[in-house]
Coordinates of C-alpha atoms in Angstrom, one line a residue:
T932 CA 0.0 0.0 0.0
S933 CA 1.1 3.6 -0.6
Q934 CA 1.0 6.6 1.7
T935 CA 0.9 10.1 0.4
N936 CA 2.6 12.8 2.4
G937 CA 1.7 16.4 1.4
G938 CA 0.3 15.4 -1.9
E939 CA 3.7 14.8 -3.5
T940 CA 5.3 11.5 -4.7
P941 CA 4.1 8.7 -2.5
L942 CA 6.5 6.6 -0.6
L943 CA 5.7 2.9 -0.4
R944 CA 5.6 0.8 2.7
P945 CA 5.8 -3.0 2.2
P946 CA 4.0 -5.3 4.6
L947 CA 6.2 -6.4 7.5
V948 CA 6.5 -9.7 9.2
S949 CA 6.4 -9.4 13.0
Q950 CA 9.3 -11.0 14.9
D951 CA 7.0 -13.4 16.8
K952 CA 5.7 -14.9 13.5
I953 CA 9.1 -15.7 12.0
Q954 CA 9.9 -19.4 11.8
H955 CA 13.1 -21.1 13.1
N956 CA 14.3 -24.2 11.3
V957 CA 17.1 -26.5 12.5
L958 CA 18.4 -29.1 10.1
D959 CA 20.7 -32.0 10.6
N960 CA 24.2 -31.9 12.1
K961 CA 25.8 -31.1 8.7
K962 CA 24.1 -27.8 8.4
V963 CA 22.3 -25.8 11.0
I964 CA 20.2 -23.2 9.3
N965 CA 18.3 -20.6 11.2
D966 CA 15.7 -19.3 8.8
V967 CA 14.8 -16.4 11.1
G968 CA 15.0 -13.9 8.2
Y969 CA 12.4 -15.3 5.9
G970 CA 9.8 -12.6 5.2
W971 CA 11.6 -10.0 7.3
Q972 CA 11.9 -6.5 6.0
P973 CA 13.0 -3.3 7.9
E974 CA 10.3 -0.7 8.0
I975 CA 10.3 2.1 5.5
A976 CA 9.7 5.3 7.4
T977 CA 7.8 8.2 5.7
D978 CA 9.1 11.3 7.4
C979 CA 9.6 13.1 4.1
S980 CA 7.6 13.3 0.9
S981 CA 10.6 12.9 -1.3
F982 CA 13.7 10.7 -1.5
R983 CA 15.7 13.5 -3.2
P984 CA 17.1 15.0 0.1
C985 CA 18.4 11.5 0.9
F986 CA 21.2 12.0 -1.6
R987 CA 22.7 14.9 0.4
A988 CA 25.0 14.4 3.3
P989 CA 23.9 14.9 5.9
H990 CA 20.3 14.6 4.7
S991 CA 17.4 16.3 6.5
C992 CA 14.9 13.4 6.7
P993 CA 15.4 11.4 9.9
K994 CA 14.4 7.8 9.6
T995 CA 13.8 8.1 5.9
C996 CA 16.3 7.2 3.2
R997 CA 16.6 3.5 4.3
D998 CA 19.7 4.2 6.3
H999 CA 18.5 4.3 9.9
P1000 CA 19.9 1.5 12.2
L1001 CA 18.4 -1.9 12.0
S1002 CA 17.0 -3.5 15.2
K1003 CA 19.3 -5.9 17.0
A1004 CA 20.2 -9.0 15.0
P1005 CA 18.8 -12.3 16.3
S1006 CA 21.5 -14.6 17.7
V1007 CA 22.6 -17.7 15.8
P1008 CA 24.4 -20.8 16.9
S1009 CA 28.2 -21.1 16.5
N1010 CA 27.8 -23.7 13.7
W1011 CA 25.2 -21.7 11.8
V1012 CA 25.3 -22.0 8.0
P1013 CA 23.1 -19.5 6.3
D1014 CA 20.4 -20.5 3.9
V1015 CA 21.7 -18.4 1.0
T1016 CA 18.6 -19.0 -1.1
M1017 CA 16.4 -17.2 1.4
I1018 CA 15.9 -13.8 -0.3
H1019 CA 15.7 -15.4 -3.7
R1020 CA 12.8 -17.6 -2.4
M1021 CA 11.2 -14.5 -0.8
A1022 CA 11.2 -12.7 -4.2
Q1023 CA 9.3 -15.7 -5.7
D1024 CA 6.8 -15.9 -2.8
D1025 CA 3.5 -14.2 -3.9
S1026 CA 2.5 -13.8 -0.2
I1027 CA 5.4 -11.4 0.4
D1028 CA 5.8 -8.0 -1.2
F1029 CA 9.5 -8.4 -1.7
P1030 CA 11.7 -6.8 -2.8
P1031 CA 9.7 -3.8 -1.6
P1032 CA 8.4 -1.4 -4.2
L1033 CA 10.3 1.8 -4.8
S1034 CA 9.1 5.3 -5.3
D1035 CA 8.4 6.5 -8.9
E1036 CA 11.0 9.2 -8.2
F1037 CA 13.7 6.6 -8.9
C1038 CA 12.6 6.5 -12.5
E1039 CA 13.2 10.2 -12.8
K1040 CA 16.5 12.0 -13.5
M1041 CA 18.5 12.0 -10.3
S1042 CA 21.8 13.8 -9.9
V1043 CA 24.3 12.7 -7.2
D1044 CA 22.9 15.4 -4.9
G1045 CA 19.3 14.5 -5.6
G1046 CA 18.6 17.2 -8.2
K1047 CA 16.6 16.8 -11.3
Q1048 CA 19.3 17.5 -13.8
N1049 CA 22.7 16.1 -14.7
D1050 CA 21.9 12.4 -14.1
E1051 CA 25.4 11.1 -14.9
N1052 CA 24.4 7.5 -14.1
Q1053 CA 21.5 7.5 -16.5
A1054 CA 23.7 9.1 -19.2
A1055 CA 26.3 6.4 -18.8
L1056 CA 23.7 3.5 -18.9
S1057 CA 22.1 5.1 -22.0
A1058 CA 25.5 5.4 -23.7
I1059 CA 26.2 1.7 -23.0
G1060 CA 22.8 0.7 -24.4
L1061 CA 22.2 -1.5 -21.4
T1062 CA 19.4 -4.0 -21.6
V1063 CA 18.4 -6.7 -19.2
S1064 CA 18.4 -10.3 -20.4
S1065 CA 15.4 -12.6 -19.9
Y1066 CA 15.8 -14.1 -16.4
T1067 CA 13.9 -17.3 -17.1
S1068 CA 16.1 -18.2 -20.1
V1069 CA 19.2 -18.7 -18.0
S1070 CA 17.7 -20.3 -14.9
A1071 CA 19.9 -23.4 -15.5
T1072 CA 23.1 -21.5 -14.6
R1073 CA 23.0 -21.1 -10.8
V1074 CA 25.0 -18.3 -9.3
L1075 CA 25.8 -17.5 -5.7
C1076 CA 26.4 -13.8 -5.2
M1077 CA 28.5 -12.7 -2.2
V1078 CA 29.9 -9.4 -0.9
Y1079 CA 32.3 -8.6 1.9
T1080 CA 31.2 -5.8 4.2
M1081 CA 31.1 -4.5 7.8
K1082 CA 28.3 -4.3 10.4
D1083 CA 28.0 -0.5 9.9
A1084 CA 26.9 -1.1 6.3
H1085 CA 24.0 -3.5 7.0
A1086 CA 21.5 -0.6 7.2
T1087 CA 22.8 1.1 4.1
K1088 CA 24.7 -0.6 1.4
I1089 CA 23.7 -4.1 2.3
R1090 CA 20.0 -3.1 2.7
A1091 CA 20.2 -1.5 -0.8
I1092 CA 21.6 -4.8 -2.3
R1093 CA 19.0 -6.9 -0.5
E1094 CA 16.1 -4.7 -1.8
T1095 CA 17.4 -4.5 -5.4
W1096 CA 19.6 -6.9 -7.2
G1097 CA 20.5 -9.4 -4.5
P1098 CA 17.2 -11.5 -4.7
R1099 CA 17.8 -12.0 -8.4
C1100 CA 20.8 -14.2 -7.7
D1101 CA 20.1 -17.8 -7.0
G1102 CA 21.9 -17.3 -3.7
F1103 CA 23.0 -14.3 -1.8
L1104 CA 25.3 -13.9 1.3
A1105 CA 27.1 -11.0 3.0
F1106 CA 30.4 -11.8 4.8
S1107 CA 30.5 -9.2 7.6
T1108 CA 31.8 -8.4 11.0
E1109 CA 28.5 -9.4 12.6
S1110 CA 26.1 -12.3 11.8
D1111 CA 22.5 -11.4 11.0
P1112 CA 20.3 -14.2 9.7
R1113 CA 17.7 -11.7 8.4
I1114 CA 20.0 -10.4 5.7
P1115 CA 21.6 -13.1 5.6
A1116 CA 25.1 -12.0 6.8
I1117 CA 27.7 -14.1 8.6
S1118 CA 30.9 -13.3 10.5
I1119 CA 33.6 -15.9 10.1
P1120 CA 37.1 -15.9 11.6
H1121 CA 40.2 -15.2 9.6
D1122 CA 43.9 -14.7 10.3
G1123 CA 45.0 -11.2 11.3
P1124 CA 43.1 -8.0 12.0
E1125 CA 39.8 -6.9 10.5
S1126 CA 41.1 -4.2 8.2
Y1127 CA 41.3 -3.3 4.6
E1128 CA 45.0 -4.0 4.6
N1129 CA 44.2 -7.6 5.5
M1130 CA 41.6 -8.3 2.8
W1131 CA 43.4 -11.3 1.4
Q1132 CA 43.1 -13.3 4.6
K1133 CA 39.4 -12.4 4.9
V1134 CA 38.8 -13.5 1.3
R1135 CA 40.7 -16.7 1.8
S1136 CA 38.4 -17.6 4.7
I1137 CA 35.4 -16.7 2.6
W1138 CA 36.4 -19.1 -0.2
K1139 CA 37.1 -21.9 2.4
F1140 CA 33.6 -21.4 3.9
V1141 CA 31.9 -21.3 0.5
H1142 CA 33.8 -24.4 -0.6
N1143 CA 32.9 -26.3 2.5
H1144 CA 29.1 -25.5 2.5
Y1145 CA 27.9 -24.5 -1.0
L1146 CA 30.2 -26.1 -3.6
D1147 CA 27.7 -28.5 -5.0
D1148 CA 24.7 -26.1 -4.9
F1149 CA 25.8 -23.6 -7.6
D1150 CA 27.6 -23.4 -10.9
Y1151 CA 29.4 -20.1 -10.3
F1152 CA 30.4 -18.1 -7.2
F1153 CA 30.6 -14.3 -7.6
L1154 CA 32.3 -12.2 -5.0
G1155 CA 32.9 -8.4 -4.7
G1156 CA 32.7 -5.4 -2.4
D1157 CA 29.6 -3.9 -0.9
D1158 CA 29.4 -0.9 -3.3
L1159 CA 28.5 -3.1 -6.3
F1160 CA 25.4 -2.9 -8.4
V1161 CA 25.0 -6.2 -10.4
I1162 CA 22.4 -7.2 -13.0
P1163 CA 22.3 -10.9 -12.1
D1164 CA 20.2 -11.7 -15.2
N1165 CA 23.0 -10.5 -17.5
L1166 CA 25.7 -12.0 -15.3
K1167 CA 24.0 -15.4 -15.6
V1168 CA 23.7 -15.1 -19.4
Y1169 CA 27.4 -14.2 -19.7
L1170 CA 28.5 -17.1 -17.5
S1171 CA 26.3 -19.5 -19.3
T1172 CA 28.2 -18.8 -22.6
L1173 CA 31.6 -19.7 -21.2
S1174 CA 31.2 -23.5 -21.6
D1175 CA 29.0 -25.8 -23.7
D1176 CA 26.7 -28.0 -21.8
S1177 CA 28.9 -31.1 -22.0
A1178 CA 31.9 -29.3 -20.4
A1179 CA 30.1 -27.1 -17.9
E1180 CA 30.5 -29.6 -15.0
N1181 CA 34.3 -29.6 -15.3
A1182 CA 34.9 -26.1 -16.7
F1183 CA 37.7 -23.9 -15.3
H1184 CA 36.7 -20.3 -15.4
F1185 CA 37.8 -17.2 -13.5
A1186 CA 35.7 -14.3 -14.9
G1187 CA 35.7 -10.6 -14.2
R1188 CA 37.0 -7.2 -15.2
R1189 CA 40.6 -7.8 -16.2
F1190 CA 43.4 -5.4 -15.3
K1191 CA 47.1 -5.6 -15.8
G1192 CA 49.3 -5.2 -12.8
Y1193 CA 53.0 -4.4 -12.5
G1194 CA 55.4 -6.7 -14.3
S1195 CA 54.9 -9.2 -17.1
N1196 CA 51.9 -11.6 -17.3
N1197 CA 50.4 -10.1 -14.1
Y1198 CA 46.8 -9.9 -15.1
F1199 CA 44.0 -10.1 -12.5
N1200 CA 40.3 -9.6 -12.2
S1201 CA 39.2 -6.5 -10.3
G1202 CA 38.0 -7.3 -6.8
G1203 CA 36.0 -4.1 -6.5
A1204 CA 34.0 -4.9 -9.6
G1205 CA 33.6 -8.5 -8.5
Y1206 CA 34.8 -11.8 -10.1
A1207 CA 33.4 -15.2 -10.5
L1208 CA 34.8 -18.7 -10.0
S1209 CA 33.3 -21.7 -11.6
R1210 CA 32.6 -24.7 -9.4
Q1211 CA 35.6 -26.6 -10.7
T1212 CA 37.9 -23.6 -10.3
L1213 CA 36.8 -23.3 -6.7
L1214 CA 37.3 -27.0 -6.1
E1215 CA 40.9 -26.9 -7.4
F1216 CA 41.7 -23.5 -5.8
R1217 CA 40.8 -24.9 -2.4
K1218 CA 43.3 -27.8 -2.9
V1219 CA 46.2 -25.5 -3.5
M1220 CA 45.4 -22.5 -1.2
E1221 CA 48.1 -23.3 1.2
E1222 CA 50.9 -23.7 -1.4
H1223 CA 53.7 -21.1 -1.3
D1224 CA 52.6 -19.6 -4.7
C1225 CA 49.2 -18.8 -3.2
S1226 CA 50.7 -16.6 -0.4
P1227 CA 48.8 -18.2 2.4
T1228 CA 50.3 -16.0 5.2
V1229 CA 50.5 -12.7 3.3
K1230 CA 48.6 -9.7 4.8
T1231 CA 47.6 -7.4 2.0
S1232 CA 44.6 -5.5 0.6
M1233 CA 45.3 -6.8 -2.9
E1234 CA 43.2 -10.0 -2.6
D1235 CA 42.3 -9.8 -6.3
V1236 CA 46.0 -9.8 -7.3
M1237 CA 46.7 -12.7 -4.9
I1238 CA 44.0 -15.0 -6.1
A1239 CA 44.9 -14.4 -9.7
Q1240 CA 48.6 -15.2 -9.0
C1241 CA 47.6 -18.4 -7.2
L1242 CA 45.3 -19.6 -10.0
R1243 CA 47.9 -18.7 -12.7
K1244 CA 50.9 -20.3 -11.0
Q1245 CA 49.2 -23.4 -9.5
L1246 CA 46.4 -24.1 -12.0
N1247 CA 47.8 -22.5 -15.1

């Protein structure tokens, strides 16, 4: 339902699922999945009649803009393994209005400060000639989308992903500094401090966790930062073209936005833009992760360079 404030563009409030009606599911000893987040959505406040002020910092609309803090995350057991299909299933559930509808304002020109002119993003997308591929035509290629983030971004960047492109992936999971089964987000240990300068060790732990729990459930595993915007439909179309059907099961692929680093033959896929490993690549990568060529003890922010070096030297 919509609410109109002051006769201007209405903001839309999706139906919410109360905390006492959310189900808890515990599976066998192999995986403990707490489905506490199914159907959950943070409330959309309607303090202002327009989203345009939200693009200014600081903005003047308290509790609007989808950036006010979330309520305390429900606790999860130490052996919790998230159900990464949760928000994808929510998007297909006709009884839930999810992802929540957005204001028509987002279809208008919107500058970086909320103005009605100089929409550089729209100009760029128009210049590219961007189109969205048919979602149903590529359903056979299953992709797990993942981002690395921090607790402070749950109410902002991660919420934006959860309410836009995240549900169109076959699976979605945020690796964060605090677990929250409603998102879903999980905090897993890694060597060294929690800092940008130690991203390689965090990413190594992410790939170990994904290998251990989701390897057989997806064809490709896509990982990037929390400031991404992905069109999963197009991503799935692209990944589905990399192998013919007969070879897909055993295909080695490491796909992304290629850059050239220092020195010769030092190509890598941008971590910021996100990159994808095929199932077979992830399987073989896990086998060689502790080899010297894979820099298992290095502390660096250049996780994208490190994984490319490992795959190149160990798996050719």
